[in-house]
PDB file of N, CA and C in Angstrom:
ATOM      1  N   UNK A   1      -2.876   0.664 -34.766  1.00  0.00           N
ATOM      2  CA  UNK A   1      -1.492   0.446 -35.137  1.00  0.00           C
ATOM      3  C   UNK A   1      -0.620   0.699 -33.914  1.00  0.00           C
ATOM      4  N   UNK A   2       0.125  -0.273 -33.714  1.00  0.00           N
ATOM      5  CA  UNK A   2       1.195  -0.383 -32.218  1.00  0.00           C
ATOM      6  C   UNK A   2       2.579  -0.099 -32.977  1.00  0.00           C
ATOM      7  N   UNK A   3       3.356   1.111 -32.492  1.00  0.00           N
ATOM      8  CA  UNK A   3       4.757   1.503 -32.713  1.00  0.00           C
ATOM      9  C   UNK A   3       4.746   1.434 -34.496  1.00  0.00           C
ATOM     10  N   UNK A   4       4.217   1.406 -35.420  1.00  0.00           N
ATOM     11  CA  UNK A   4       4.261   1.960 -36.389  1.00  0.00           C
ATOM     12  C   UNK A   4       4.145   0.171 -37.308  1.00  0.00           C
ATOM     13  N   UNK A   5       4.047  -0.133 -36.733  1.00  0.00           N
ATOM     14  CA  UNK A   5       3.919  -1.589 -37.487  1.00  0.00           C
ATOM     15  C   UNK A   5       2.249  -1.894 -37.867  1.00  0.00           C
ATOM     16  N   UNK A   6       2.561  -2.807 -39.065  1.00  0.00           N
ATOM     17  CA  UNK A   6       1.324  -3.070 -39.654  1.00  0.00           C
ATOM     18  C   UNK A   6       0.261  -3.790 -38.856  1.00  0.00           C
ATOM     19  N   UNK A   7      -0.854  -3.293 -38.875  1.00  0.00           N
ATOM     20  CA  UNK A   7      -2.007  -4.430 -38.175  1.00  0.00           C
ATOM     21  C   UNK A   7      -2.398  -5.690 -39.167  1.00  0.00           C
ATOM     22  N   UNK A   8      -2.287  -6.723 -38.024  1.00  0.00           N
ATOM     23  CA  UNK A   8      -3.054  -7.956 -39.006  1.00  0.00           C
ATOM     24  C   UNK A   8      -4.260  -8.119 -37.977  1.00  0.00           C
ATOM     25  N   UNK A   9      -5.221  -8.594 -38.878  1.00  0.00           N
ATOM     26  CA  UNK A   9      -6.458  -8.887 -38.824  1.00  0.00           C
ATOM     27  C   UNK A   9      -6.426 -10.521 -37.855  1.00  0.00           C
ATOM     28  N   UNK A  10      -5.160 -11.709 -38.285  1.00  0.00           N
ATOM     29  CA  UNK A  10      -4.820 -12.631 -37.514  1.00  0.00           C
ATOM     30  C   UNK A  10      -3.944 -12.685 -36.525  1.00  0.00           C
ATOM     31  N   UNK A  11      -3.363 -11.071 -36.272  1.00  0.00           N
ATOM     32  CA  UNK A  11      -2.082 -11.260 -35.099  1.00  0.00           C
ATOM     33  C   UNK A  11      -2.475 -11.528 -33.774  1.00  0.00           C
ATOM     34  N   UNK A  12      -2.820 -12.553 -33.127  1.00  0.00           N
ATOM     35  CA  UNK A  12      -2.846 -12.917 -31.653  1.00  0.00           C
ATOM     36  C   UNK A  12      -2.186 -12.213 -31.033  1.00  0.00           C
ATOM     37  N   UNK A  13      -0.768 -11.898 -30.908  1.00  0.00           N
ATOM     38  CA  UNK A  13      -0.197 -11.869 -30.249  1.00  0.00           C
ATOM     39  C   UNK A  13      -0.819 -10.059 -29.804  1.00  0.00           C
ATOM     40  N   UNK A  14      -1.235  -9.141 -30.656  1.00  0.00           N
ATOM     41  CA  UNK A  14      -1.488  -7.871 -30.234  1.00  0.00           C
ATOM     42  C   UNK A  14      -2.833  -7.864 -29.944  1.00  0.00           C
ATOM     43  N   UNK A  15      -3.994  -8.856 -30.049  1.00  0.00           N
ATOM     44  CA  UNK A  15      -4.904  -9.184 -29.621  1.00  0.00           C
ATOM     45  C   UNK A  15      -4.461  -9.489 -28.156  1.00  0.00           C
ATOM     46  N   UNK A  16      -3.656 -10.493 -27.723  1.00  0.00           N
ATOM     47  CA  UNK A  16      -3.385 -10.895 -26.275  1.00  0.00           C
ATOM     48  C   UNK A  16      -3.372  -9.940 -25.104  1.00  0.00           C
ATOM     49  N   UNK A  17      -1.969  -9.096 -26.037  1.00  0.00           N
ATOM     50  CA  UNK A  17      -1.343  -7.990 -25.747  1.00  0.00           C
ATOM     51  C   UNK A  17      -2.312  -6.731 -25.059  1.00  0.00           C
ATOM     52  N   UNK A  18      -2.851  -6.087 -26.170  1.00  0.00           N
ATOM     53  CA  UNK A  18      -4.304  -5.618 -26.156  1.00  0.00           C
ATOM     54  C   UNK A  18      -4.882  -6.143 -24.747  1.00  0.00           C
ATOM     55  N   UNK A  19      -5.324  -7.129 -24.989  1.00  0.00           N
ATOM     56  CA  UNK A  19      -6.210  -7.533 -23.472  1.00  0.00           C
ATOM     57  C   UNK A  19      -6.008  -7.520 -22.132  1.00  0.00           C
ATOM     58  N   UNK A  20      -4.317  -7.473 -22.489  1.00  0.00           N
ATOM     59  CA  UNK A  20      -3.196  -7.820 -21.200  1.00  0.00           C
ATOM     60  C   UNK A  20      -3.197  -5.934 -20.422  1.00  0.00           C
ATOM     61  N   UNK A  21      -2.974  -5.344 -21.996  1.00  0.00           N
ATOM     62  CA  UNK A  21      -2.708  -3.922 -21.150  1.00  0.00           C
ATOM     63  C   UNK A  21      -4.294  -3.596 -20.974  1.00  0.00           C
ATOM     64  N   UNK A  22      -4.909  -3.650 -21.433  1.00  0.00           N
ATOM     65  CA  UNK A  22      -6.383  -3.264 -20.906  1.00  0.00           C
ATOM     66  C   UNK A  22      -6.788  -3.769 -19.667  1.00  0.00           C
ATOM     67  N   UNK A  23      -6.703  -4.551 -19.150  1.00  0.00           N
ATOM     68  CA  UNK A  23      -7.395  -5.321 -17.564  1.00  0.00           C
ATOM     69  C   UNK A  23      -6.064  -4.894 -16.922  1.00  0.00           C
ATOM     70  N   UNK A  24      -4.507  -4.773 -17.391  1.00  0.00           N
ATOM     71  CA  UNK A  24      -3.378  -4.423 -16.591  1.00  0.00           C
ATOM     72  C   UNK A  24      -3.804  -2.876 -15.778  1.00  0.00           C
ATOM     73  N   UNK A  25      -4.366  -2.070 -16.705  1.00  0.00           N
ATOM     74  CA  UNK A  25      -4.392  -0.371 -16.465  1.00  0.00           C
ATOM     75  C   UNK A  25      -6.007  -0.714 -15.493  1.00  0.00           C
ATOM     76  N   UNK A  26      -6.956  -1.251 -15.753  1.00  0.00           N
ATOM     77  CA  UNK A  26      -8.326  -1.562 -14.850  1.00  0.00           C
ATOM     78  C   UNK A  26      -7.461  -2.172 -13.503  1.00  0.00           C
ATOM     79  N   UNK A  27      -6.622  -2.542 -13.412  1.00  0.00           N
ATOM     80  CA  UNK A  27      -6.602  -3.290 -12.069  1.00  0.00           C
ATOM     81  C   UNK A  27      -5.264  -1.951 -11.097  1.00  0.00           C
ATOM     82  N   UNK A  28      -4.455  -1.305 -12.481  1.00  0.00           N
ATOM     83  CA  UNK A  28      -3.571  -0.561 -12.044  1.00  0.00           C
ATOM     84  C   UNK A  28      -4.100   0.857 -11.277  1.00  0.00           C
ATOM     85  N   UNK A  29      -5.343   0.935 -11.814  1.00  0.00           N
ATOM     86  CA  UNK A  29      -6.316   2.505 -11.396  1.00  0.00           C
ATOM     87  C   UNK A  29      -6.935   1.939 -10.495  1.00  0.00           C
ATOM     88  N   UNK A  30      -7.171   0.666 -10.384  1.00  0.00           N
ATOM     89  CA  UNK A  30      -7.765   0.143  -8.495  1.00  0.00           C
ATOM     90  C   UNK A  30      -6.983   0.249  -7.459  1.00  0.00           C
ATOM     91  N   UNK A  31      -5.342   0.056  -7.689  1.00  0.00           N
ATOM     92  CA  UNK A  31      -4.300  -0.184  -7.083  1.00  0.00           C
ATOM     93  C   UNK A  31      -4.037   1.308  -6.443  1.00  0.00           C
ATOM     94  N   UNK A  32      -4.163   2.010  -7.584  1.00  0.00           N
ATOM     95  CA  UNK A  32      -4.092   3.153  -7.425  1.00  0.00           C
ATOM     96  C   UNK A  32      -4.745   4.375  -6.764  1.00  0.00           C
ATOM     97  N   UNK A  33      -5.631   3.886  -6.477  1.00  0.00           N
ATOM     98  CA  UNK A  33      -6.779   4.603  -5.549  1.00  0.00           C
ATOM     99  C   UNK A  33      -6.569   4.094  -4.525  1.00  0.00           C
ATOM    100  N   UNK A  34      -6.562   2.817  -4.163  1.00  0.00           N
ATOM    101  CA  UNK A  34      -6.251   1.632  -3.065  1.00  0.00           C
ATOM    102  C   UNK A  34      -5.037   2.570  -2.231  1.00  0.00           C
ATOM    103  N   UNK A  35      -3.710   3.050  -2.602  1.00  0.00           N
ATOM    104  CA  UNK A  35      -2.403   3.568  -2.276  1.00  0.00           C
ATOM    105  C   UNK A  35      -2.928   4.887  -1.835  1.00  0.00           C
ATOM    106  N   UNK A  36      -3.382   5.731  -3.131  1.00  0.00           N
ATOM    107  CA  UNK A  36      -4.057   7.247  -2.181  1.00  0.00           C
ATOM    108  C   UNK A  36      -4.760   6.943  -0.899  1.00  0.00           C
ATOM    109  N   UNK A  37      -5.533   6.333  -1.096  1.00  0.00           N
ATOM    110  CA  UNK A  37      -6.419   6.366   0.525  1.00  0.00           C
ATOM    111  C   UNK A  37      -5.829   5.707   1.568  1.00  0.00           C
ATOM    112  N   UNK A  38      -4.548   4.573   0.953  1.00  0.00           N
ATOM    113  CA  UNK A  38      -3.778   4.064   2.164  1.00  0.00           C
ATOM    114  C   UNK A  38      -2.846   5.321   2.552  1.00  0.00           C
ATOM    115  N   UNK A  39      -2.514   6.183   1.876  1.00  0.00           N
ATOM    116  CA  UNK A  39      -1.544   7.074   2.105  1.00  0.00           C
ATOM    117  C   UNK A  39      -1.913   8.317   2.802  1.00  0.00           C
ATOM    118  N   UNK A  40      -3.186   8.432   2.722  1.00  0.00           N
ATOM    119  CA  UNK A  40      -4.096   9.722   3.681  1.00  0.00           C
ATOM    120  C   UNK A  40      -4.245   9.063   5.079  1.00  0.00           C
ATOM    121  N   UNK A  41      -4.872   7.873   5.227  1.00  0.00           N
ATOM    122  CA  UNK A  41      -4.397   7.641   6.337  1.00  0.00           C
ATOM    123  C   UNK A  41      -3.855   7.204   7.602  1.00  0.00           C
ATOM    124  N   UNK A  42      -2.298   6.740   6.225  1.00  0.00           N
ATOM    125  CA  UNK A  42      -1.211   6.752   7.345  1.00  0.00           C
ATOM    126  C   UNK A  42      -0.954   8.171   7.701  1.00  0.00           C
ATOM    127  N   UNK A  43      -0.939   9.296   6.858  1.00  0.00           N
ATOM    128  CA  UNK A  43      -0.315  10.675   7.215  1.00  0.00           C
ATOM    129  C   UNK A  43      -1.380  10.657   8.473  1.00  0.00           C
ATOM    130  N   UNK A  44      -2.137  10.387   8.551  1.00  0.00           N
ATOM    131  CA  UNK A  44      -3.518  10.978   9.537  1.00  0.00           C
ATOM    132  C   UNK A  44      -3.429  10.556  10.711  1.00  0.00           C
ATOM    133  N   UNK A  45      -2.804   8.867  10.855  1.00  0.00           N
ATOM    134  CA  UNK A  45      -2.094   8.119  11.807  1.00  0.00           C
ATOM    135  C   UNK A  45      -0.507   8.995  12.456  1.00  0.00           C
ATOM    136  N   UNK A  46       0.185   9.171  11.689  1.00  0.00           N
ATOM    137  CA  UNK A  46       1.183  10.034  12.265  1.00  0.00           C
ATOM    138  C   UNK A  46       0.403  10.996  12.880  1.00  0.00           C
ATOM    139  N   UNK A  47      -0.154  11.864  12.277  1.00  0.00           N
ATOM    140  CA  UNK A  47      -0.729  13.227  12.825  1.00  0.00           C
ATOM    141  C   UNK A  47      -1.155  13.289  14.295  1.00  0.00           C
ATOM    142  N   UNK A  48      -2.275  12.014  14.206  1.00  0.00           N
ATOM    143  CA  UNK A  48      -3.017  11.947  15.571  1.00  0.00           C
ATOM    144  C   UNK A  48      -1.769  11.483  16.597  1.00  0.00           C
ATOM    145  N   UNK A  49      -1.123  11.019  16.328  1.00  0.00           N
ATOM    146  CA  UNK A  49       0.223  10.512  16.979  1.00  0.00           C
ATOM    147  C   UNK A  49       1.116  11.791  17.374  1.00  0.00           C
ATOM    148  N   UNK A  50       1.290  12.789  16.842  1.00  0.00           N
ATOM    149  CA  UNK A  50       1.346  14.177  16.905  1.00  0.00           C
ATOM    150  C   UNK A  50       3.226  13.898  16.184  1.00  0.00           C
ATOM    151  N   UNK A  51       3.224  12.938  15.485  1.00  0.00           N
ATOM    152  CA  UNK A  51       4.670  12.509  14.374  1.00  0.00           C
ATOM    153  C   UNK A  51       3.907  13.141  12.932  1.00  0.00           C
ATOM    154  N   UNK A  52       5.498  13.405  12.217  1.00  0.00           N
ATOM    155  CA  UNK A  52       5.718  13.875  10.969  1.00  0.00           C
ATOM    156  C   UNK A  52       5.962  12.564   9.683  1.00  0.00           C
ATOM    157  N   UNK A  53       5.394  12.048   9.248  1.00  0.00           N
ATOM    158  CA  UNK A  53       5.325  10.978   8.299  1.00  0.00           C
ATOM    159  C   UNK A  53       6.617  11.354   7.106  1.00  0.00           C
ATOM    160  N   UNK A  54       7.209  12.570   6.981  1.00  0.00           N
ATOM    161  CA  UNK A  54       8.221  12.501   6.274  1.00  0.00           C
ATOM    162  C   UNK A  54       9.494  12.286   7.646  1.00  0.00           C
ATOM    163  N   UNK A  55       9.238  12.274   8.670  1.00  0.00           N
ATOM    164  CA  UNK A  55      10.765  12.267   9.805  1.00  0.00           C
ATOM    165  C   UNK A  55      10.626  10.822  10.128  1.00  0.00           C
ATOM    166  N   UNK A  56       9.805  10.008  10.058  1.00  0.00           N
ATOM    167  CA  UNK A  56      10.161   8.687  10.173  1.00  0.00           C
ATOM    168  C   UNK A  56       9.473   7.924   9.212  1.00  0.00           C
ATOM    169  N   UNK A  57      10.081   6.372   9.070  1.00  0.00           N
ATOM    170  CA  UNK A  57       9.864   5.140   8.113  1.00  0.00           C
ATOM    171  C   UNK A  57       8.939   4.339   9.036  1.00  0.00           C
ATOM    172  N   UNK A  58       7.938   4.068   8.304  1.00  0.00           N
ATOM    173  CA  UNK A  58       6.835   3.348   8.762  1.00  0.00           C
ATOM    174  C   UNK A  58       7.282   2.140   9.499  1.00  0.00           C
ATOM    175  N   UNK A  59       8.092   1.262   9.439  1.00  0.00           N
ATOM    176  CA  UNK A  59       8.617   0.661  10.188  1.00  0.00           C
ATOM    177  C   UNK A  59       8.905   0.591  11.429  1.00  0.00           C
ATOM    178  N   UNK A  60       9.422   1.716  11.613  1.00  0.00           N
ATOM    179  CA  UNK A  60      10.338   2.440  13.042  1.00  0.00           C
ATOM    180  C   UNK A  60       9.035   3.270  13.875  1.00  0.00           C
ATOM    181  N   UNK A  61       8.091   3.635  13.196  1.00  0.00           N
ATOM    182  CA  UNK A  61       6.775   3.878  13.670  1.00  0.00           C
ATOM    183  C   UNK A  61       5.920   2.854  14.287  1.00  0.00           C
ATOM    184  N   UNK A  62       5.597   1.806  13.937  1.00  0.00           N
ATOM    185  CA  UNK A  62       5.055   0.600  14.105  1.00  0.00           C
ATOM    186  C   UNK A  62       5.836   0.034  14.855  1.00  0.00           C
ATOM    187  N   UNK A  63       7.061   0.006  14.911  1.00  0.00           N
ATOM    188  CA  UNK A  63       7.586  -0.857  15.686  1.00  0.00           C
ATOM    189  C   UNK A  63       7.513  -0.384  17.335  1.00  0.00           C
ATOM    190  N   UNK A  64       6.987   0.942  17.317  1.00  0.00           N
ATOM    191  CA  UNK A  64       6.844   1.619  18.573  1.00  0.00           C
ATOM    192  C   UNK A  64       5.696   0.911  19.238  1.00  0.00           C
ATOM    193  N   UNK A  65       4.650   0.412  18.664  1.00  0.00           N
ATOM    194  CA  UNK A  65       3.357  -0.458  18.841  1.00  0.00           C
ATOM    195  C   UNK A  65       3.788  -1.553  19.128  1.00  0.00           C
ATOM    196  N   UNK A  66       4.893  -2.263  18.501  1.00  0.00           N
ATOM    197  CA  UNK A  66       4.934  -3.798  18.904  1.00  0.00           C
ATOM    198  C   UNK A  66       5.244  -3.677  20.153  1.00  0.00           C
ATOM    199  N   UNK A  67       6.237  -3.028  20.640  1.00  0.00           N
ATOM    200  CA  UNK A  67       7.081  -2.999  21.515  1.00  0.00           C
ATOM    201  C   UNK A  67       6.390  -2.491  22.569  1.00  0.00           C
ATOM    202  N   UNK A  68       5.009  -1.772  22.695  1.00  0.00           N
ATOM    203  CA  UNK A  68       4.602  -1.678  23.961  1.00  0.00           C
ATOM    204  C   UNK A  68       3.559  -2.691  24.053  1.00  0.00           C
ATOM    205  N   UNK A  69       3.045  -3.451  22.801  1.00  0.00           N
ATOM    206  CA  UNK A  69       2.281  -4.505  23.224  1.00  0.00           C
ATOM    207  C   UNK A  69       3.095  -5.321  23.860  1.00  0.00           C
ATOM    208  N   UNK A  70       4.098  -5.656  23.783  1.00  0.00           N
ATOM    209  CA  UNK A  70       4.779  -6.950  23.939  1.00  0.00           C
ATOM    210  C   UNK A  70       5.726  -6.643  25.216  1.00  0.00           C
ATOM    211  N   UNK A  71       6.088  -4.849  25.780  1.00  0.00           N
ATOM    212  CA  UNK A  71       6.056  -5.063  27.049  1.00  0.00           C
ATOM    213  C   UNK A  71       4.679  -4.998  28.030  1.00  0.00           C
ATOM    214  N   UNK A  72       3.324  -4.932  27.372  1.00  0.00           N
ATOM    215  CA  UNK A  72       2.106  -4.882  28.181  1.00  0.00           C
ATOM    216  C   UNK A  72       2.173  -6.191  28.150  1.00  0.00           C
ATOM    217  N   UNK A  73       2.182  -6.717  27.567  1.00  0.00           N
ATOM    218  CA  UNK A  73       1.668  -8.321  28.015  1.00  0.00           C
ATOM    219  C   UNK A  73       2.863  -9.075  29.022  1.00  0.00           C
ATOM    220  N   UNK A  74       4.222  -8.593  29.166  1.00  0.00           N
ATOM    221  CA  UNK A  74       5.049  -9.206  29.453  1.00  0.00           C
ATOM    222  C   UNK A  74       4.639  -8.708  31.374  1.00  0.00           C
ATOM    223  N   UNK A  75       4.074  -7.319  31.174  1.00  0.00           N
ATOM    224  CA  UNK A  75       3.531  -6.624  32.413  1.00  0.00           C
ATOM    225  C   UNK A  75       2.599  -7.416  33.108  1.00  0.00           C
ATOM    226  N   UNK A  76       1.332  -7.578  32.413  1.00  0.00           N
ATOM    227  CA  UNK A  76      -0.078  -7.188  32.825  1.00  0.00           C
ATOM    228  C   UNK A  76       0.352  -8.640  33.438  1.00  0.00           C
ATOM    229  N   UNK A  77       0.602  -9.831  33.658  1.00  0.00           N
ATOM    230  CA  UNK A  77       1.578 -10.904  34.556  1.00  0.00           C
ATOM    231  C   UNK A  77       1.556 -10.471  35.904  1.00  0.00           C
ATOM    232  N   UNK A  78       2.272  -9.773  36.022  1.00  0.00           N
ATOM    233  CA  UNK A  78       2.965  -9.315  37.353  1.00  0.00           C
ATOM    234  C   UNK A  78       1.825  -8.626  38.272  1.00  0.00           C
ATOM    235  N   UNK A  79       0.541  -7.923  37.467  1.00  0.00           N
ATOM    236  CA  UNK A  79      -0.350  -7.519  38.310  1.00  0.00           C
ATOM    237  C   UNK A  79      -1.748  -8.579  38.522  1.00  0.00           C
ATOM    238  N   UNK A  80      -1.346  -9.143  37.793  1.00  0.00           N
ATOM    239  CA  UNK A  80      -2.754 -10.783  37.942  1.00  0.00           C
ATOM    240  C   UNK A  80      -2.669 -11.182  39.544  1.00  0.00           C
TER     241      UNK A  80
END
């Protein structure tokens, strides 16, 4: 019985329903494990970096990477 309403034996629609939240929560507890272990290690990435993962936005972190690839390559030119 869903929210206090009667079960039918022909209701599709809580059959659907049913199926929808069942494979929704199987794919949501994959997702979800997927995020913990992405989230250990980015902290682990800051760390070795010897940065605090709550003092900066992953963005502004990464973007520290683009920016020396893209002055190494603009470099490594000049010593060929």
């Amino acid at each position: 019985m869903l929210g206090g309403a009667i079960e039918n034996d022909n209701d599709v629609f809580s059959e659907k329903t049913s199926d929808f939240y069942k494979n929704a929560m199987i794919r949501f507890d994959q997702l979800l494990v997927r995020y913990t272990s992405m989230d250990v290690a980015y902290k682990d990435v800051f760390l070795y970096f010897g940065e605090k993962a709550r003092d900066m936005e992953p963005d502004g972190f990464f973007s520290i990477f683009v920016k020396f690839m893209s002055d190494w390559e603009a470099h490594v030119h000049t010593f060929e």
